[in-house]
Amino acid sequence: MRVTFPNLLSSKEQDVLVEHVPLSICTNSCLPGFRKVTKQGEPVCCFLCVPCSAGEISNQTDSIECIKCPSEFWPDGTNQHCILKTMEFLSSEDNLGIILSVNGIVFSLIPSAILGLFLHYRNTPVVKANNRTISYLLLLSLSLCFLTSLTFIGYPVREKCLLRQVAFGIIFALCVSCILAKTMMVLIAFSATKPNSALKKFAGPRLSYMIITVCTLIQVLLCVFWLALAPPFTERNNYSQLGTIIIECNEGSPVAFWCMLAYLGLLASISLLVAFLARKLPDSFNEAKFITFSMVAFLSVWLSFIPAYLSTRGQYMVAMEIFAIQSSTSALLLCIFFPKCYIILIRPEMNTKQNLMGRAVDK
């Protein structure tokens, strides 16, 4: 476009003057993915090109504002288009999910194998000592503890969210209740041998079954109230991690969840206290010593779990709970039953009643 000046100037002079007129632009155009921001104290034609904020795009040149992506979408690398966010959950097809699944299945077979061993040697003193029926029940519950970790793996559908924490809480309560009953019977059995002891009437297996029933029933009631008042549900968490939708189970009531864990901690602490009191009783194979070690390991794992669980999100938070389940169950299995397996398989000469003098034996 040619600018026309007054006729006072010649055509050649006008051309020279046009070449020296400055353009009214002091910034190049802003590309898509950026927005224009006016420089303070300068003409409106002078502006900065600022990248769109997180979660926003601009798909036009010289955009004044960026457009926010929908909640389940995220900008691509150029901030010009919204793309679907990545969905994250602990899948059974991921490497981490496969490893934890295999561990849960393989480790669940170990208590089953020990149960078969105990059934085969059920009439030997080591198996009969301290109520073999409770030992069978404890081995079965340990196997189920490993299997409950599998309910945390895979897409968290509503049914799985309702099942996994409740199953974990009840089965672990059964497991720790069995240990508490065994520990109580060790202490009562030795105390009842004293003359005129009032504990003789409690030395039978009936007290053990009562302890297991009552302690497990309390956890069942806690879980029933939890499911009735604020049950867990599937949740799509769009905001914890940028560009990721975390598919997770919302526990419904965090208070109920932590009450369930606190009750398990209470049972384990009581078992530890009773086993600690019975650890020096005169017995060549005092099971209370091994129960003490198992409870120390159990409580250590879950006390370490709490800060780790609170500081992680997504699939790693779920993996952390699975690891705590599997490692604490392994500690119980190792400390309580491997010494007995060692005597049965490696040192059968120690598997005699004389070697277990002073030990409570079920009839």
Short mmCIF file of C-alpha atoms in Angstrom, two decimals, residues 37-360:
data_model
loop_
_atom_site.label_atom_id
_atom_site.label_comp_id
_atom_site.label_asym_id
_atom_site.label_seq_id
_atom_site.Cartn_x
_atom_site.Cartn_y
_atom_site.Cartn_z
CA VAL A 37 0.86 -10.46 27.68
CA THR A 38 1.19 -6.67 27.42
CA LYS A 39 4.43 -5.12 28.61
CA GLN A 40 3.85 -2.62 31.37
CA GLY A 41 4.70 0.96 30.48
CA GLU A 42 4.95 0.27 26.76
CA PRO A 43 2.52 0.63 23.84
CA VAL A 44 -0.13 -2.05 23.41
CA CYS A 45 1.64 -3.25 20.28
CA CYS A 46 4.53 -4.39 22.49
CA PHE A 47 3.81 -7.66 24.25
CA LEU A 48 5.40 -10.85 25.54
CA CYS A 49 4.68 -14.39 24.36
CA VAL A 50 4.08 -16.49 27.48
CA PRO A 51 3.58 -20.29 27.39
CA CYS A 52 0.16 -21.47 28.47
CA SER A 53 -0.12 -22.56 32.09
CA ALA A 54 -0.31 -26.21 33.08
CA GLY A 55 -3.52 -27.77 31.82
CA GLU A 56 -4.18 -25.04 29.21
CA ILE A 57 -3.71 -24.73 25.43
CA SER A 58 -3.95 -22.16 22.65
CA ASN A 59 -4.47 -23.31 19.08
CA GLN A 60 -4.38 -19.91 17.32
CA THR A 61 -1.71 -17.34 16.54
CA ASP A 62 -1.65 -14.26 18.81
CA SER A 63 -4.10 -15.74 21.32
CA ILE A 64 -4.88 -13.40 24.19
CA GLU A 65 -6.06 -16.20 26.50
CA CYS A 66 -5.39 -19.92 26.83
CA ILE A 67 -8.16 -22.50 26.97
CA LYS A 68 -8.32 -24.92 29.90
CA CYS A 69 -8.51 -28.60 28.93
CA PRO A 70 -11.40 -30.71 30.28
CA SER A 71 -10.71 -32.54 33.54
CA GLU A 72 -9.81 -35.86 31.89
CA PHE A 73 -7.60 -34.28 29.21
CA TRP A 74 -4.11 -32.78 29.25
CA PRO A 75 -2.12 -30.58 26.82
CA ASP A 76 0.23 -32.30 24.41
CA GLY A 77 3.92 -31.38 24.29
CA THR A 78 3.24 -28.23 22.21
CA ASN A 79 0.33 -26.91 24.32
CA GLN A 80 -1.76 -26.75 21.13
CA HIS A 81 -4.09 -29.73 21.59
CA CYS A 82 -5.79 -31.50 24.50
CA ILE A 83 -5.09 -35.23 24.70
CA LEU A 84 -6.57 -37.86 27.03
CA LYS A 85 -4.69 -38.25 30.31
CA THR A 86 -2.85 -41.48 31.10
CA MET A 87 -4.81 -43.77 33.40
CA GLU A 88 -2.81 -45.28 36.25
CA PHE A 89 -3.57 -48.25 38.51
CA LEU A 90 -1.62 -51.31 39.62
CA SER A 91 -2.29 -53.59 36.68
CA SER A 92 -1.66 -57.32 36.70
CA GLU A 93 0.02 -56.85 33.31
CA ASP A 94 2.68 -54.40 34.54
CA ASN A 95 6.02 -55.71 35.75
CA LEU A 96 5.36 -54.57 39.30
CA GLY A 97 1.90 -56.15 39.33
CA ILE A 98 3.24 -59.41 37.89
CA ILE A 99 6.00 -59.64 40.52
CA LEU A 100 3.62 -58.99 43.41
CA SER A 101 1.03 -61.43 42.01
CA VAL A 102 3.59 -64.21 41.63
CA ASN A 103 4.92 -63.55 45.13
CA GLY A 104 1.42 -63.73 46.60
CA ILE A 105 0.59 -67.01 44.86
CA VAL A 106 3.95 -68.71 45.52
CA PHE A 107 4.15 -67.64 49.16
CA SER A 108 0.56 -68.78 49.79
CA LEU A 109 1.66 -72.31 48.89
CA ILE A 110 4.29 -72.39 51.67
CA PRO A 111 1.80 -72.37 54.59
CA SER A 112 -0.26 -74.95 52.69
CA ALA A 113 2.81 -77.17 52.37
CA ILE A 114 3.62 -76.76 56.07
CA LEU A 115 -0.01 -77.60 56.89
CA GLY A 116 0.36 -80.82 54.90
CA LEU A 117 3.59 -81.57 56.76
CA PHE A 118 1.91 -80.99 60.13
CA LEU A 119 -1.02 -83.21 59.19
CA HIS A 120 1.41 -85.97 58.22
CA TYR A 121 3.28 -85.67 61.55
CA ARG A 122 0.19 -84.76 63.56
CA ASN A 123 0.90 -87.29 66.32
CA THR A 124 4.44 -86.07 67.03
CA PRO A 125 5.12 -83.92 70.13
CA VAL A 126 6.22 -80.79 68.22
CA VAL A 127 2.97 -80.67 66.24
CA LYS A 128 0.77 -81.62 69.19
CA ALA A 129 2.33 -79.02 71.48
CA ASN A 130 0.22 -75.96 72.30
CA ASN A 131 -2.96 -77.03 70.49
CA ARG A 132 -2.28 -78.32 66.99
CA THR A 133 -5.80 -77.33 65.86
CA ILE A 134 -4.90 -73.66 66.36
CA SER A 135 -1.66 -74.26 64.45
CA TYR A 136 -3.71 -75.62 61.53
CA LEU A 137 -6.02 -72.60 61.66
CA LEU A 138 -3.06 -70.22 61.85
CA LEU A 139 -1.41 -71.80 58.80
CA LEU A 140 -4.66 -71.57 56.86
CA SER A 141 -5.06 -67.89 57.79
CA LEU A 142 -1.44 -67.16 56.79
CA SER A 143 -2.07 -68.68 53.38
CA LEU A 144 -5.18 -66.51 53.00
CA CYS A 145 -3.18 -63.44 54.09
CA PHE A 146 -0.89 -63.90 51.11
CA LEU A 147 -3.86 -64.37 48.79
CA THR A 148 -5.59 -61.21 50.01
CA SER A 149 -2.75 -59.20 48.46
CA LEU A 150 -4.04 -60.30 45.03
CA THR A 151 -7.28 -58.35 45.58
CA PHE A 152 -5.26 -55.11 45.46
CA ILE A 153 -3.96 -55.84 41.94
CA GLY A 154 -5.95 -55.00 38.80
CA TYR A 155 -8.55 -52.40 37.86
CA PRO A 156 -10.24 -51.27 41.10
CA VAL A 157 -13.88 -52.02 40.35
CA ARG A 158 -16.47 -51.33 43.06
CA GLU A 159 -16.72 -54.95 44.21
CA LYS A 160 -12.95 -55.18 44.61
CA CYS A 161 -12.86 -51.94 46.60
CA LEU A 162 -15.51 -53.30 48.97
CA LEU A 163 -13.70 -56.61 49.40
CA ARG A 164 -9.99 -55.95 49.65
CA GLN A 165 -9.57 -53.93 52.86
CA VAL A 166 -12.32 -55.84 54.67
CA ALA A 167 -10.86 -59.22 53.72
CA PHE A 168 -7.38 -58.03 54.71
CA GLY A 169 -8.60 -56.73 58.09
CA ILE A 170 -10.65 -59.81 59.06
CA ILE A 171 -8.12 -62.43 57.94
CA PHE A 172 -5.24 -60.63 59.65
CA ALA A 173 -7.36 -60.31 62.81
CA LEU A 174 -7.96 -64.08 62.68
CA CYS A 175 -4.24 -64.67 62.19
CA VAL A 176 -3.11 -62.45 65.08
CA SER A 177 -5.91 -63.80 67.29
CA CYS A 178 -4.57 -67.32 66.77
CA ILE A 179 -1.12 -66.14 67.80
CA LEU A 180 -2.55 -64.38 70.85
CA ALA A 181 -4.42 -67.54 71.84
CA LYS A 182 -1.28 -69.67 71.48
CA THR A 183 0.70 -67.17 73.54
CA MET A 184 -1.92 -67.03 76.28
CA MET A 185 -2.00 -70.82 76.49
CA VAL A 186 1.80 -70.98 76.86
CA LEU A 187 1.65 -68.58 79.79
CA ILE A 188 -1.40 -70.21 81.40
CA ALA A 189 -0.05 -73.75 80.96
CA PHE A 190 3.10 -73.01 82.93
CA SER A 191 1.32 -70.90 85.53
CA ALA A 192 -1.27 -73.65 86.09
CA THR A 193 1.45 -76.11 87.17
CA LYS A 194 1.91 -74.19 90.40
CA PRO A 195 0.15 -75.67 93.46
CA ASN A 196 -3.38 -74.34 94.10
CA SER A 197 -3.25 -72.29 90.89
CA ALA A 198 -6.58 -70.75 89.94
CA LEU A 199 -5.60 -70.93 86.26
CA LYS A 200 -5.95 -74.71 86.01
CA LYS A 201 -9.55 -74.41 84.88
CA PHE A 202 -8.45 -72.17 81.97
CA ALA A 203 -5.72 -74.52 80.73
CA GLY A 204 -7.98 -76.34 78.27
CA PRO A 205 -8.44 -75.52 74.57
CA ARG A 206 -11.83 -73.89 75.16
CA LEU A 207 -10.23 -70.60 76.24
CA SER A 208 -8.14 -70.53 73.07
CA TYR A 209 -11.18 -70.86 70.85
CA MET A 210 -12.98 -68.18 72.85
CA ILE A 211 -10.07 -65.73 72.43
CA ILE A 212 -9.95 -66.34 68.68
CA THR A 213 -13.71 -65.98 68.27
CA VAL A 214 -14.08 -62.81 70.32
CA CYS A 215 -11.02 -61.02 68.88
CA THR A 216 -11.97 -61.84 65.30
CA LEU A 217 -15.63 -60.95 65.85
CA ILE A 218 -14.69 -57.45 67.02
CA GLN A 219 -12.88 -56.83 63.73
CA VAL A 220 -15.83 -58.25 61.78
CA LEU A 221 -18.18 -55.81 63.53
CA LEU A 222 -15.84 -52.90 62.78
CA CYS A 223 -15.84 -53.84 59.10
CA VAL A 224 -19.62 -54.29 59.00
CA PHE A 225 -20.16 -50.80 60.43
CA TRP A 226 -17.62 -49.47 57.93
CA LEU A 227 -19.43 -51.00 54.96
CA ALA A 228 -22.82 -49.92 56.28
CA LEU A 229 -21.96 -46.28 57.02
CA ALA A 230 -19.26 -45.27 54.51
CA PRO A 231 -18.29 -48.10 52.15
CA PRO A 232 -15.23 -47.81 49.86
CA PHE A 233 -15.84 -46.90 46.23
CA THR A 234 -13.94 -46.45 42.96
CA GLU A 235 -12.57 -42.95 42.38
CA ARG A 236 -10.94 -41.23 39.41
CA ASN A 237 -8.33 -38.89 40.87
CA ASN A 238 -7.53 -36.21 38.26
CA TYR A 239 -5.44 -33.85 40.32
CA SER A 240 -2.81 -35.70 42.39
CA GLN A 241 -0.43 -36.19 39.44
CA LEU A 242 -0.12 -33.91 36.42
CA GLY A 243 -1.28 -35.52 33.20
CA THR A 244 -2.46 -38.69 34.97
CA ILE A 245 -5.82 -40.02 36.10
CA ILE A 246 -5.28 -42.29 39.11
CA ILE A 247 -7.96 -44.99 39.28
CA GLU A 248 -8.07 -45.90 42.95
CA CYS A 249 -10.29 -47.10 45.75
CA ASN A 250 -11.48 -44.34 48.02
CA GLU A 251 -11.72 -45.91 51.47
CA GLY A 252 -14.97 -44.07 52.16
CA SER A 253 -14.15 -43.44 55.80
CA PRO A 254 -10.46 -42.89 56.60
CA VAL A 255 -11.38 -43.12 60.29
CA ALA A 256 -12.75 -46.65 59.81
CA PHE A 257 -9.67 -47.69 57.83
CA TRP A 258 -7.25 -46.49 60.50
CA CYS A 259 -9.41 -47.95 63.28
CA MET A 260 -9.14 -51.33 61.55
CA LEU A 261 -5.34 -51.03 61.39
CA ALA A 262 -5.19 -49.75 64.97
CA TYR A 263 -7.14 -52.79 66.18
CA LEU A 264 -4.66 -55.10 64.45
CA GLY A 265 -1.86 -53.17 66.11
CA LEU A 266 -3.58 -53.57 69.49
CA LEU A 267 -3.89 -57.34 69.07
CA ALA A 268 -0.26 -57.60 67.98
CA SER A 269 0.91 -55.45 70.90
CA ILE A 270 -0.98 -57.61 73.42
CA SER A 271 0.49 -60.75 71.83
CA LEU A 272 3.96 -59.24 72.03
CA LEU A 273 3.50 -58.31 75.69
CA VAL A 274 2.22 -61.75 76.70
CA ALA A 275 4.93 -63.53 74.69
CA PHE A 276 7.58 -61.31 76.24
CA LEU A 277 6.38 -62.28 79.72
CA ALA A 278 6.48 -65.98 78.79
CA ARG A 279 9.78 -65.95 76.93
CA LYS A 280 11.89 -67.25 79.87
CA LEU A 281 9.61 -70.04 80.99
CA PRO A 282 11.52 -73.33 81.52
CA ASP A 283 11.05 -75.10 78.20
CA SER A 284 13.67 -76.43 75.78
CA PHE A 285 11.45 -75.30 72.90
CA ASN A 286 9.58 -72.31 74.25
CA GLU A 287 7.27 -71.13 71.44
CA ALA A 288 6.79 -67.79 73.21
CA LYS A 289 10.34 -66.81 72.20
CA PHE A 290 9.53 -67.26 68.52
CA ILE A 291 6.18 -65.50 68.89
CA THR A 292 8.02 -62.55 70.46
CA PHE A 293 10.31 -62.31 67.43
CA SER A 294 7.37 -62.62 65.03
CA MET A 295 5.39 -59.85 66.74
CA VAL A 296 8.39 -57.52 66.79
CA ALA A 297 8.85 -58.07 63.05
CA PHE A 298 5.11 -57.71 62.41
CA LEU A 299 4.81 -54.41 64.26
CA SER A 300 8.02 -53.07 62.71
CA VAL A 301 6.70 -53.67 59.21
CA TRP A 302 3.39 -51.92 59.84
CA LEU A 303 4.91 -49.01 61.73
CA SER A 304 7.21 -48.46 58.73
CA PHE A 305 4.24 -48.82 56.39
CA ILE A 306 2.29 -45.85 57.79
CA PRO A 307 4.64 -42.98 56.73
CA ALA A 308 5.45 -44.70 53.44
CA TYR A 309 1.72 -45.16 52.69
CA LEU A 310 0.92 -41.54 53.45
CA SER A 311 3.75 -40.19 51.28
CA THR A 312 2.92 -42.08 48.06
CA ARG A 313 0.08 -41.96 45.56
CA GLY A 314 -1.29 -44.12 42.78
CA GLN A 315 -0.03 -47.60 42.06
CA TYR A 316 2.97 -47.21 44.37
CA MET A 317 0.69 -46.59 47.35
CA VAL A 318 -1.15 -49.85 46.58
CA ALA A 319 2.15 -51.67 46.03
CA MET A 320 3.34 -50.41 49.41
CA GLU A 321 0.36 -51.99 51.18
CA ILE A 322 0.81 -55.25 49.28
CA PHE A 323 4.48 -55.31 50.27
CA ALA A 324 3.54 -54.74 53.92
CA ILE A 325 0.99 -57.58 53.78
CA GLN A 326 3.40 -60.03 52.21
CA SER A 327 6.44 -59.11 54.31
CA SER A 328 4.58 -59.14 57.66
CA THR A 329 2.95 -62.48 56.82
CA SER A 330 6.33 -63.90 55.83
CA ALA A 331 7.77 -62.76 59.17
CA LEU A 332 5.04 -64.59 61.09
CA LEU A 333 5.49 -67.74 59.03
CA LEU A 334 9.27 -67.70 59.34
CA CYS A 335 9.50 -67.01 63.06
CA ILE A 336 6.74 -69.32 64.27
CA PHE A 337 6.79 -72.36 61.99
CA PHE A 338 10.26 -72.74 60.49
CA PRO A 339 11.81 -73.80 63.85
CA LYS A 340 9.19 -76.56 64.07
CA CYS A 341 9.80 -77.61 60.46
CA TYR A 342 13.52 -77.72 61.21
CA ILE A 343 12.95 -80.17 64.08
CA ILE A 344 10.51 -82.33 62.09
CA LEU A 345 12.64 -82.60 58.94
CA ILE A 346 16.25 -82.02 60.01
CA ARG A 347 16.40 -82.98 63.71
CA PRO A 348 13.77 -85.67 64.24
CA GLU A 349 15.61 -86.90 67.36
CA MET A 350 14.47 -83.69 69.07
CA ASN A 351 10.83 -84.42 68.27
CA THR A 352 10.19 -86.29 71.51
CA LYS A 353 8.09 -85.62 74.56
CA GLN A 354 11.15 -85.76 76.79
CA ASN A 355 12.78 -83.00 74.80
CA LEU A 356 9.68 -80.86 75.25
CA MET A 357 9.36 -81.34 79.01
CA GLY A 358 7.24 -78.70 80.66
CA ARG A 359 5.47 -77.79 77.42
CA ALA A 360 1.69 -77.61 77.21
#
